[in-house]
mmCIF file of C-alpha atoms in Angstrom:
data_model
loop_
_atom_site.group_PDB
_atom_site.id
_atom_site.type_symbol
_atom_site.label_atom_id
_atom_site.label_comp_id
_atom_site.label_asym_id
_atom_site.label_seq_id
_atom_site.Cartn_x
_atom_site.Cartn_y
_atom_site.Cartn_z
ATOM 1 C CA MET A 1 -2.012 -10.646 -25.264
ATOM 2 C CA CYS A 2 1.072 -8.664 -23.851
ATOM 3 C CA LEU A 3 3.965 -10.732 -23.005
ATOM 4 C CA GLY A 4 7.285 -10.447 -24.583
ATOM 5 C CA PHE A 5 9.681 -11.256 -21.707
ATOM 6 C CA GLY A 6 11.854 -13.489 -23.675
ATOM 7 C CA VAL A 7 12.153 -15.963 -21.080
ATOM 8 C CA SER A 8 15.237 -18.233 -20.913
ATOM 9 C CA SER A 9 14.870 -21.964 -20.416
ATOM 10 C CA VAL A 10 14.839 -22.941 -16.797
ATOM 11 C CA GLY A 11 13.645 -26.424 -17.069
ATOM 12 C CA GLY A 12 9.983 -25.745 -16.851
ATOM 13 C CA ALA A 13 7.640 -23.456 -14.862
ATOM 14 C CA PRO A 14 8.573 -22.918 -11.122
ATOM 15 C CA VAL A 15 5.035 -23.661 -10.139
ATOM 16 C CA SER A 16 3.382 -27.114 -9.713
ATOM 17 C CA ARG A 17 -0.253 -27.800 -10.612
ATOM 18 C CA GLY A 18 -0.673 -30.878 -8.279
ATOM 19 C CA ARG A 19 -3.990 -32.334 -7.502
ATOM 20 C CA LYS A 20 -5.756 -31.342 -4.380
ATOM 21 C CA ALA A 21 -4.898 -33.413 -1.188
ATOM 22 C CA ALA A 22 -7.346 -36.608 -1.263
ATOM 23 C CA THR A 23 -8.895 -35.152 2.028
ATOM 24 C CA GLY A 24 -10.309 -32.120 0.102
ATOM 25 C CA ARG A 25 -8.802 -29.978 2.891
ATOM 26 C CA THR A 26 -6.437 -27.115 2.572
ATOM 27 C CA ARG A 27 -2.974 -27.972 3.738
ATOM 28 C CA ARG A 28 -1.389 -25.867 6.617
ATOM 29 C CA VAL A 29 1.863 -24.042 5.887
ATOM 30 C CA GLY A 30 5.159 -23.734 7.913
ATOM 31 C CA GLY A 31 8.793 -23.528 7.118
ATOM 32 C CA THR A 32 9.563 -26.580 9.248
ATOM 33 C CA GLY A 33 6.207 -28.359 8.528
ATOM 34 C CA ALA A 34 5.270 -28.069 12.107
ATOM 35 C CA CYS A 35 1.705 -27.310 13.372
ATOM 36 C CA MET A 36 1.390 -23.726 14.595
ATOM 37 C CA ALA A 37 -1.663 -22.694 16.102
ATOM 38 C CA LEU A 38 -2.728 -19.401 17.553
ATOM 39 C CA ALA A 39 -4.404 -20.237 20.891
ATOM 40 C CA GLN A 40 -8.066 -19.284 21.048
ATOM 41 C CA SER A 41 -8.472 -16.302 23.240
ATOM 42 C CA ASN A 42 -11.336 -16.476 25.889
ATOM 43 C CA PRO A 43 -13.655 -13.354 26.399
ATOM 44 C CA PRO A 44 -11.766 -10.746 28.372
ATOM 45 C CA PRO A 45 -12.309 -11.180 32.175
ATOM 46 C CA PRO A 46 -13.868 -8.253 34.255
ATOM 47 C CA ASN A 47 -11.414 -5.477 35.130
ATOM 48 C CA SER A 48 -8.848 -6.989 32.705
ATOM 49 C CA GLY A 49 -6.861 -4.702 30.276
ATOM 50 C CA GLN A 50 -9.193 -5.858 27.477
ATOM 51 C CA GLY A 51 -12.304 -4.885 29.512
ATOM 52 C CA ARG A 52 -11.940 -1.391 28.450
ATOM 53 C CA TYR A 53 -14.043 -2.178 25.312
ATOM 54 C CA LEU A 54 -16.929 -3.610 26.878
ATOM 55 C CA GLY A 55 -18.961 -1.003 28.990
ATOM 56 C CA ARG A 56 -21.419 1.608 27.967
ATOM 57 C CA SER A 57 -18.771 4.248 29.063
ATOM 58 C CA SER A 58 -17.232 3.460 25.756
ATOM 59 C CA LEU A 59 -20.498 4.394 23.617
ATOM 60 C CA ASN A 60 -21.533 7.603 22.147
ATOM 61 C CA HIS A 61 -22.467 10.456 24.355
ATOM 62 C CA SER A 62 -26.137 9.247 24.565
ATOM 63 C CA GLY A 63 -25.215 5.610 25.289
ATOM 64 C CA GLU A 64 -27.323 4.591 22.475
ATOM 65 C CA VAL A 65 -26.335 2.200 19.417
ATOM 66 C CA PRO A 66 -27.800 3.311 16.221
ATOM 67 C CA VAL A 67 -30.460 0.881 15.246
ATOM 68 C CA ASP A 68 -29.903 1.308 11.358
ATOM 69 C CA ARG A 69 -27.050 -0.806 10.290
ATOM 70 C CA ILE A 70 -25.545 1.745 7.757
ATOM 71 C CA GLN A 71 -25.949 4.347 10.370
ATOM 72 C CA LEU A 72 -24.099 2.073 12.828
ATOM 73 C CA GLU A 73 -21.109 1.335 10.151
ATOM 74 C CA ASP A 74 -20.841 5.090 9.650
ATOM 75 C CA SER A 75 -20.759 6.016 13.178
ATOM 76 C CA ILE A 76 -18.149 3.425 13.943
ATOM 77 C CA GLU A 77 -15.929 4.493 10.923
ATOM 78 C CA THR A 78 -16.271 8.282 11.997
ATOM 79 C CA MET A 79 -15.210 7.420 15.601
ATOM 80 C CA LEU A 80 -12.130 5.426 14.144
ATOM 81 C CA ASP A 81 -11.307 8.457 11.820
ATOM 82 C CA HIS A 82 -11.317 10.679 14.723
ATOM 83 C CA GLY A 83 -8.967 8.445 16.840
ATOM 84 C CA LEU A 84 -11.951 7.370 19.308
ATOM 85 C CA VAL A 85 -11.012 3.716 19.187
ATOM 86 C CA GLN A 86 -12.528 2.922 22.519
ATOM 87 C CA ASN A 87 -15.759 4.441 21.516
ATOM 88 C CA ALA A 88 -15.963 2.685 18.350
ATOM 89 C CA LEU A 89 -15.053 -0.692 19.717
ATOM 90 C CA GLY A 90 -17.379 -0.415 22.461
ATOM 91 C CA MET A 91 -20.190 0.461 20.174
ATOM 92 C CA ALA A 92 -19.433 -2.564 18.106
ATOM 93 C CA LEU A 93 -19.256 -5.075 20.861
ATOM 94 C CA GLU A 94 -22.672 -3.370 22.090
ATOM 95 C CA ALA A 95 -24.266 -3.930 18.598
ATOM 96 C CA GLN A 96 -22.993 -7.370 18.577
ATOM 97 C CA ASN A 97 -24.692 -8.136 21.806
ATOM 98 C CA SER A 98 -27.884 -7.208 20.507
ATOM 99 C CA GLY A 99 -27.571 -8.889 17.324
ATOM 100 C CA ARG A 100 -26.943 -5.972 15.125
ATOM 101 C CA LEU A 101 -23.440 -6.286 14.226
ATOM 102 C CA ARG A 102 -22.843 -8.124 10.852
ATOM 103 C CA THR A 103 -19.669 -9.851 9.595
ATOM 104 C CA ARG A 104 -19.542 -7.123 7.090
ATOM 105 C CA GLU A 105 -19.091 -4.373 9.789
ATOM 106 C CA PHE A 106 -16.840 -6.479 11.941
ATOM 107 C CA ASN A 107 -14.381 -6.865 8.964
ATOM 108 C CA SER A 108 -14.710 -3.128 8.037
ATOM 109 C CA ILE A 109 -13.557 -2.213 11.533
ATOM 110 C CA LEU A 110 -10.752 -4.598 11.466
ATOM 111 C CA ASP A 111 -9.638 -3.232 8.269
ATOM 112 C CA ARG A 112 -9.909 0.326 9.318
ATOM 113 C CA LEU A 113 -8.027 -0.493 12.537
ATOM 114 C CA GLY A 114 -5.131 -1.863 10.626
ATOM 115 C CA LYS A 115 -5.027 1.193 8.220
ATOM 116 C CA CYS A 116 -4.898 3.416 11.185
ATOM 117 C CA GLY A 117 -1.885 1.473 12.775
ATOM 118 C CA ARG A 118 -3.941 0.057 15.499
ATOM 119 C CA HIS A 119 -2.437 -3.465 15.046
ATOM 120 C CA GLU A 120 -2.968 -4.466 18.789
ATOM 121 C CA ASP A 121 -6.450 -3.166 18.970
ATOM 122 C CA ALA A 122 -7.497 -5.057 15.731
ATOM 123 C CA THR A 123 -5.977 -8.301 17.109
ATOM 124 C CA LEU A 124 -7.849 -7.815 20.423
ATOM 125 C CA PHE A 125 -11.153 -7.021 18.737
ATOM 126 C CA PHE A 126 -10.650 -10.080 16.584
ATOM 127 C CA GLU A 127 -10.247 -12.308 19.493
ATOM 128 C CA THR A 128 -13.190 -10.996 21.165
ATOM 129 C CA LEU A 129 -15.709 -11.897 18.610
ATOM 130 C CA PRO A 130 -14.824 -15.376 17.313
ATOM 131 C CA ALA A 131 -18.174 -15.975 16.043
ATOM 132 C CA MET A 132 -17.638 -13.379 13.457
ATOM 133 C CA HIS A 133 -14.398 -14.887 11.865
ATOM 134 C CA ASP A 134 -14.833 -15.664 8.031
ATOM 135 C CA VAL A 135 -12.313 -15.796 5.197
ATOM 136 C CA ALA A 136 -12.408 -11.991 4.930
ATOM 137 C CA SER A 137 -11.422 -11.516 8.648
ATOM 138 C CA TYR A 138 -8.642 -13.943 8.737
ATOM 139 C CA SER A 139 -7.305 -12.423 5.347
ATOM 140 C CA ILE A 140 -7.454 -8.921 6.884
ATOM 141 C CA MET A 141 -5.385 -10.184 9.766
ATOM 142 C CA ILE A 142 -2.920 -11.868 7.694
ATOM 143 C CA SER A 143 -2.440 -8.998 5.426
ATOM 144 C CA MET A 144 -2.063 -6.703 8.524
ATOM 145 C CA ASN A 145 0.689 -8.955 9.952
ATOM 146 C CA ALA A 146 2.355 -8.928 6.580
ATOM 147 C CA LYS A 147 2.586 -5.130 6.420
ATOM 148 C CA ASN A 148 4.058 -5.193 9.838
ATOM 149 C CA ASN A 149 6.699 -7.546 9.021
ATOM 150 C CA MET A 150 5.076 -10.188 11.169
ATOM 151 C CA ALA A 151 5.364 -13.459 8.938
ATOM 152 C CA PHE A 152 5.239 -15.722 11.852
ATOM 153 C CA GLU A 153 1.918 -14.250 13.124
ATOM 154 C CA ALA A 154 0.576 -14.173 9.680
ATOM 155 C CA GLU A 155 1.398 -17.788 9.367
ATOM 156 C CA GLN A 156 -0.270 -18.605 12.454
ATOM 157 C CA PHE A 157 -3.547 -16.950 11.453
ATOM 158 C CA PHE A 158 -3.368 -19.014 8.170
ATOM 159 C CA ASN A 159 -2.900 -22.299 10.000
ATOM 160 C CA ARG A 160 -5.534 -21.386 12.370
ATOM 161 C CA MET A 161 -8.188 -20.666 9.744
ATOM 162 C CA VAL A 162 -7.317 -23.946 8.000
ATOM 163 C CA ASP A 163 -7.727 -25.687 11.336
ATOM 164 C CA LYS A 164 -11.131 -24.110 11.691
ATOM 165 C CA GLY A 165 -12.286 -25.209 8.385
ATOM 166 C CA VAL A 166 -12.202 -21.731 6.618
ATOM 167 C CA THR A 167 -10.899 -22.126 3.207
ATOM 168 C CA PRO A 168 -8.344 -19.447 2.235
ATOM 169 C CA ASN A 169 -8.991 -17.652 -0.957
ATOM 170 C CA ALA A 170 -6.691 -15.847 -3.493
ATOM 171 C CA PHE A 171 -6.451 -12.605 -1.256
ATOM 172 C CA THR A 172 -5.512 -14.809 1.744
ATOM 173 C CA TYR A 173 -2.762 -16.570 -0.107
ATOM 174 C CA SER A 174 -1.450 -13.179 -1.514
ATOM 175 C CA ALA A 175 -1.132 -11.825 1.907
ATOM 176 C CA LEU A 176 0.768 -14.827 3.287
ATOM 177 C CA ILE A 177 3.209 -14.751 0.431
ATOM 178 C CA GLN A 178 3.664 -11.154 0.843
ATOM 179 C CA ALA A 179 4.471 -11.702 4.491
ATOM 180 C CA LEU A 180 7.079 -14.554 4.011
ATOM 181 C CA GLY A 181 8.678 -12.459 1.132
ATOM 182 C CA ARG A 182 9.319 -9.519 3.536
ATOM 183 C CA GLN A 183 11.020 -11.759 5.888
ATOM 184 C CA ARG A 184 13.089 -13.244 3.241
ATOM 185 C CA ARG A 185 11.604 -16.692 3.562
ATOM 186 C CA PHE A 186 11.577 -17.111 -0.157
ATOM 187 C CA SER A 187 11.387 -21.000 -0.096
ATOM 188 C CA ASP A 188 8.340 -20.756 2.115
ATOM 189 C CA ALA A 189 6.682 -18.290 -0.054
ATOM 190 C CA LYS A 190 7.222 -20.326 -3.069
ATOM 191 C CA ALA A 191 5.606 -23.332 -1.301
ATOM 192 C CA VAL A 192 2.750 -21.268 -0.416
ATOM 193 C CA PHE A 193 2.280 -20.152 -4.159
ATOM 194 C CA ARG A 194 2.432 -23.755 -5.301
ATOM 195 C CA SER A 195 -0.016 -24.855 -2.720
ATOM 196 C CA MET A 196 -2.561 -22.400 -4.361
ATOM 197 C CA HIS A 197 -2.566 -24.499 -7.491
ATOM 198 C CA SER A 198 -2.820 -27.894 -5.666
ATOM 199 C CA ASN A 199 -5.610 -26.649 -3.615
ATOM 200 C CA GLY A 200 -7.430 -25.267 -6.643
ATOM 201 C CA VAL A 201 -6.969 -21.530 -5.841
ATOM 202 C CA VAL A 202 -6.287 -19.491 -8.932
ATOM 203 C CA PRO A 203 -3.386 -16.852 -8.181
ATOM 204 C CA ASN A 204 -4.745 -13.180 -8.532
ATOM 205 C CA VAL A 205 -2.417 -10.443 -9.888
ATOM 206 C CA VAL A 206 -1.314 -9.630 -6.331
ATOM 207 C CA ALA A 207 -0.129 -13.283 -5.546
ATOM 208 C CA TYR A 208 1.560 -13.431 -9.009
ATOM 209 C CA ASN A 209 3.384 -10.036 -8.040
ATOM 210 C CA ALA A 210 4.316 -11.291 -4.661
ATOM 211 C CA ILE A 211 5.978 -14.583 -5.804
ATOM 212 C CA ILE A 212 7.712 -12.483 -8.733
ATOM 213 C CA LYS A 213 9.231 -10.428 -6.166
ATOM 214 C CA ALA A 214 10.264 -13.358 -4.018
ATOM 215 C CA TYR A 215 11.930 -14.896 -7.061
ATOM 216 C CA SER A 216 13.595 -11.561 -7.829
ATOM 217 C CA SER A 217 14.996 -11.077 -4.247
ATOM 218 C CA SER A 218 16.273 -14.425 -4.205
ATOM 219 C CA ASN A 219 18.236 -13.885 -7.398
ATOM 220 C CA ALA A 220 16.144 -16.448 -9.314
ATOM 221 C CA ILE A 221 15.476 -14.104 -12.303
ATOM 222 C CA GLU A 222 14.574 -16.662 -14.834
ATOM 223 C CA GLU A 223 12.038 -18.157 -12.529
ATOM 224 C CA ALA A 224 10.668 -14.658 -11.971
ATOM 225 C CA PHE A 225 10.228 -14.075 -15.918
ATOM 226 C CA SER A 226 8.589 -17.771 -16.209
ATOM 227 C CA VAL A 227 6.139 -16.815 -13.639
ATOM 228 C CA ALA A 228 5.479 -13.463 -15.391
ATOM 229 C CA LYS A 229 4.927 -15.401 -18.673
ATOM 230 C CA GLU A 230 2.430 -17.973 -17.005
ATOM 231 C CA MET A 231 0.704 -15.078 -15.414
ATOM 232 C CA SER A 232 -0.232 -13.604 -18.841
ATOM 233 C CA GLU A 233 -1.076 -17.006 -20.232
ATOM 234 C CA VAL A 234 -3.786 -17.795 -17.692
ATOM 235 C CA GLY A 235 -5.332 -14.554 -18.345
ATOM 236 C CA ARG A 236 -3.842 -12.478 -15.359
ATOM 237 C CA ARG A 237 -2.737 -9.248 -17.017
ATOM 238 C CA PRO A 238 0.706 -8.040 -15.650
ATOM 239 C CA ASP A 239 0.510 -4.549 -14.295
ATOM 240 C CA VAL A 240 2.867 -1.771 -13.292
ATOM 241 C CA VAL A 241 4.076 -3.585 -10.080
ATOM 242 C CA THR A 242 4.888 -6.786 -12.131
ATOM 243 C CA TYR A 243 7.057 -4.864 -14.816
ATOM 244 C CA GLY A 244 8.597 -2.756 -12.225
ATOM 245 C CA THR A 245 9.832 -5.772 -10.226
ATOM 246 C CA LEU A 246 11.122 -7.377 -13.292
ATOM 247 C CA ILE A 247 13.020 -4.365 -14.281
ATOM 248 C CA ASP A 248 14.463 -4.072 -10.773
ATOM 249 C CA ALA A 249 15.361 -7.798 -11.044
ATOM 250 C CA CYS A 250 17.316 -6.971 -14.298
ATOM 251 C CA ALA A 251 19.046 -4.416 -12.657
ATOM 252 C CA LYS A 252 20.263 -6.600 -9.840
ATOM 253 C CA GLU A 253 21.640 -8.946 -12.511
ATOM 254 C CA ARG A 254 23.440 -6.020 -14.350
ATOM 255 C CA ASP A 255 21.459 -6.904 -17.446
ATOM 256 C CA VAL A 256 20.625 -3.461 -18.890
ATOM 257 C CA GLN A 257 19.453 -4.727 -22.324
ATOM 258 C CA ARG A 258 16.842 -6.871 -20.724
ATOM 259 C CA ALA A 259 15.771 -4.282 -18.321
ATOM 260 C CA PHE A 260 15.089 -2.033 -21.389
ATOM 261 C CA LYS A 261 13.065 -4.788 -23.136
ATOM 262 C CA VAL A 262 10.811 -5.161 -20.125
ATOM 263 C CA TYR A 263 10.379 -1.297 -20.311
ATOM 264 C CA GLU A 264 9.451 -1.465 -23.911
ATOM 265 C CA GLU A 265 7.022 -4.325 -23.322
ATOM 266 C CA MET A 266 5.495 -2.219 -20.776
ATOM 267 C CA ARG A 267 4.745 0.461 -23.126
ATOM 268 C CA ALA A 268 3.725 -1.579 -25.782
ATOM 269 C CA CYS A 269 0.958 -2.831 -23.358
ATOM 270 C CA LEU A 270 -0.197 0.903 -22.719
ATOM 271 C CA ILE A 271 1.145 0.719 -19.048
ATOM 272 C CA LEU A 272 2.719 3.798 -18.010
ATOM 273 C CA PRO A 273 5.795 3.442 -15.900
ATOM 274 C CA THR A 274 5.969 5.078 -12.615
ATOM 275 C CA ALA A 275 9.040 6.983 -11.412
ATOM 276 C CA VAL A 276 10.202 3.870 -9.348
ATOM 277 C CA CYS A 277 10.469 1.993 -12.600
ATOM 278 C CA TYR A 278 12.664 4.758 -14.018
ATOM 279 C CA VAL A 279 14.784 4.660 -10.801
ATOM 280 C CA SER A 280 15.273 0.817 -11.593
ATOM 281 C CA LEU A 281 16.297 1.641 -14.973
ATOM 282 C CA ILE A 282 18.764 4.239 -13.940
ATOM 283 C CA ASP A 283 20.120 1.674 -11.367
ATOM 284 C CA ALA A 284 20.407 -1.028 -14.225
ATOM 285 C CA CYS A 285 22.542 1.612 -16.215
ATOM 286 C CA GLY A 286 24.886 2.173 -13.446
ATOM 287 C CA ARG A 287 25.335 -1.550 -12.613
ATOM 288 C CA SER A 288 25.915 -2.425 -16.228
ATOM 289 C CA ASN A 289 28.732 0.203 -16.628
ATOM 290 C CA ARG A 290 26.439 2.238 -18.890
ATOM 291 C CA PRO A 291 26.247 5.602 -17.008
ATOM 292 C CA ASN A 292 25.626 7.601 -20.116
ATOM 293 C CA ARG A 293 22.303 5.680 -20.825
ATOM 294 C CA ALA A 294 20.950 6.953 -17.580
ATOM 295 C CA PHE A 295 20.440 10.174 -19.515
ATOM 296 C CA ASP A 296 18.396 8.436 -21.996
ATOM 297 C CA VAL A 297 16.158 7.458 -19.031
ATOM 298 C CA MET A 298 15.657 10.747 -17.792
ATOM 299 C CA GLU A 299 14.578 11.902 -21.421
ATOM 300 C CA LEU A 300 12.182 8.838 -21.715
ATOM 301 C CA MET A 301 10.719 9.873 -18.113
ATOM 302 C CA LYS A 302 10.253 13.438 -18.930
ATOM 303 C CA ALA A 303 8.594 12.470 -22.311
ATOM 304 C CA ASP A 304 6.188 10.280 -20.488
ATOM 305 C CA GLY A 305 5.246 13.226 -18.262
ATOM 306 C CA VAL A 306 6.533 11.662 -15.138
ATOM 307 C CA LYS A 307 8.143 14.406 -12.979
ATOM 308 C CA PRO A 308 11.431 13.494 -11.503
ATOM 309 C CA TYR A 309 11.544 13.643 -7.622
ATOM 310 C CA SER A 310 14.457 13.281 -5.217
ATOM 311 C CA GLU A 311 14.891 9.541 -5.327
ATOM 312 C CA VAL A 312 15.337 9.937 -9.369
ATOM 313 C CA TYR A 313 18.029 12.525 -9.014
ATOM 314 C CA ASN A 314 19.675 10.637 -6.256
ATOM 315 C CA ALA A 315 19.823 7.608 -8.428
ATOM 316 C CA MET A 316 21.282 9.694 -11.297
ATOM 317 C CA ILE A 317 23.944 11.458 -8.996
ATOM 318 C CA SER A 318 24.850 7.967 -7.394
ATOM 319 C CA VAL A 319 25.560 6.471 -10.759
ATOM 320 C CA PHE A 320 27.678 9.453 -12.050
ATOM 321 C CA ALA A 321 29.489 9.684 -8.672
ATOM 322 C CA LYS A 322 30.363 5.776 -8.811
ATOM 323 C CA HIS A 323 31.727 6.298 -12.312
ATOM 324 C CA ARG A 324 33.753 9.397 -11.526
ATOM 325 C CA MET A 325 31.631 11.625 -13.762
ATOM 326 C CA VAL A 326 31.854 14.673 -11.581
ATOM 327 C CA ASP A 327 30.468 17.194 -14.315
ATOM 328 C CA GLU A 328 27.426 15.026 -14.846
ATOM 329 C CA ALA A 329 26.711 14.598 -11.244
ATOM 330 C CA PHE A 330 26.738 18.266 -10.749
ATOM 331 C CA GLN A 331 24.570 18.840 -13.725
ATOM 332 C CA MET A 332 21.936 16.755 -11.930
ATOM 333 C CA TYR A 333 22.361 18.485 -8.756
ATOM 334 C CA GLU A 334 21.885 21.993 -10.442
ATOM 335 C CA GLU A 335 18.834 20.485 -12.225
ATOM 336 C CA MET A 336 17.285 19.506 -8.976
ATOM 337 C CA ARG A 337 17.721 23.030 -7.488
ATOM 338 C CA ARG A 338 16.272 24.584 -10.703
ATOM 339 C CA ASN A 339 13.239 22.263 -10.215
ATOM 340 C CA ALA A 340 12.944 23.027 -6.440
ATOM 341 C CA VAL A 341 13.564 19.372 -5.563
ATOM 342 C CA PRO A 342 15.177 19.402 -2.091
ATOM 343 C CA PRO A 343 18.365 17.131 -2.054
ATOM 344 C CA CYS A 344 18.643 14.656 0.628
ATOM 345 C CA GLN A 345 21.424 13.185 2.555
ATOM 346 C CA VAL A 346 22.008 10.436 -0.238
ATOM 347 C CA CYS A 347 23.062 13.208 -2.440
ATOM 348 C CA PHE A 348 25.924 14.278 -0.289
ATOM 349 C CA ILE A 349 27.023 10.753 0.523
ATOM 350 C CA CYS A 350 27.510 9.981 -3.162
ATOM 351 C CA TRP A 351 30.345 12.469 -3.136
ATOM 352 C CA LYS A 352 32.240 10.611 -0.483
#
């Protein structure tokens, strides 16, 4: 099994494997331990701002809702793809009133609204049909809030689902950990990760990557490597995100040797590094006062068939500029021009 991170001793793994609470219920979460519940919304009253989703004027031109569920789902998704949100939600609500909207379609609409950047519409649609809520619905809302840097709201949805007796799954926990990590609430993110074990939920790769990112961002590099080691030991294969996060953690610690060890382990596991991984390696070279080694990174990158883009050249120019290596910096700039890679403002700031 691929794992050779060379973890230093940190007094044990950073995660606990306590027993599930005696009540058998999932515990609520919160930075202060306080109960945070999102008030259950009532159906929108007539003539309210929410009512725009309820009339037949929001349906398709014929005012008909497809009888076939597959056709219904396709019709709603087509409307959403074309920005006809009111029409899509009106059709969904009409289908629900006639008993033809399943939880699957409901969750699909929520997910599509989130991907379209319609966070408020998704929230309103979620609140309008409480009977449709399941673990996937809550998880979608938590993930949506996480991606919008709304950790407090994500935490509210989590606590609300627990209060409703809906058991969180690995995806739910992963989304909440990501939400907390994005807000730099690292201690809370770690607590949620530990609660996965105590509640009998086996972390998935996304959850492991999220907590590794949290440890890395809080300068707890040994804990990050310890979790990565545990990840492999329990059969969760580290992916490109795992390795990339660890390389970035090494860069922040100015440990270029360890960064390259992670890179070599990554290659040994037949995982092709992305350009982001190479940028982190270049950064590690600069932070460790090994600017010349950045050239080695560029050669490795090209040998792997990964085409350098603007951020890669920016990282190279930044390293050379900080070490007063003017000729090398200009060499990178000229290579950018030859490869028709447009420079960005960062390139010029590096010269100041």
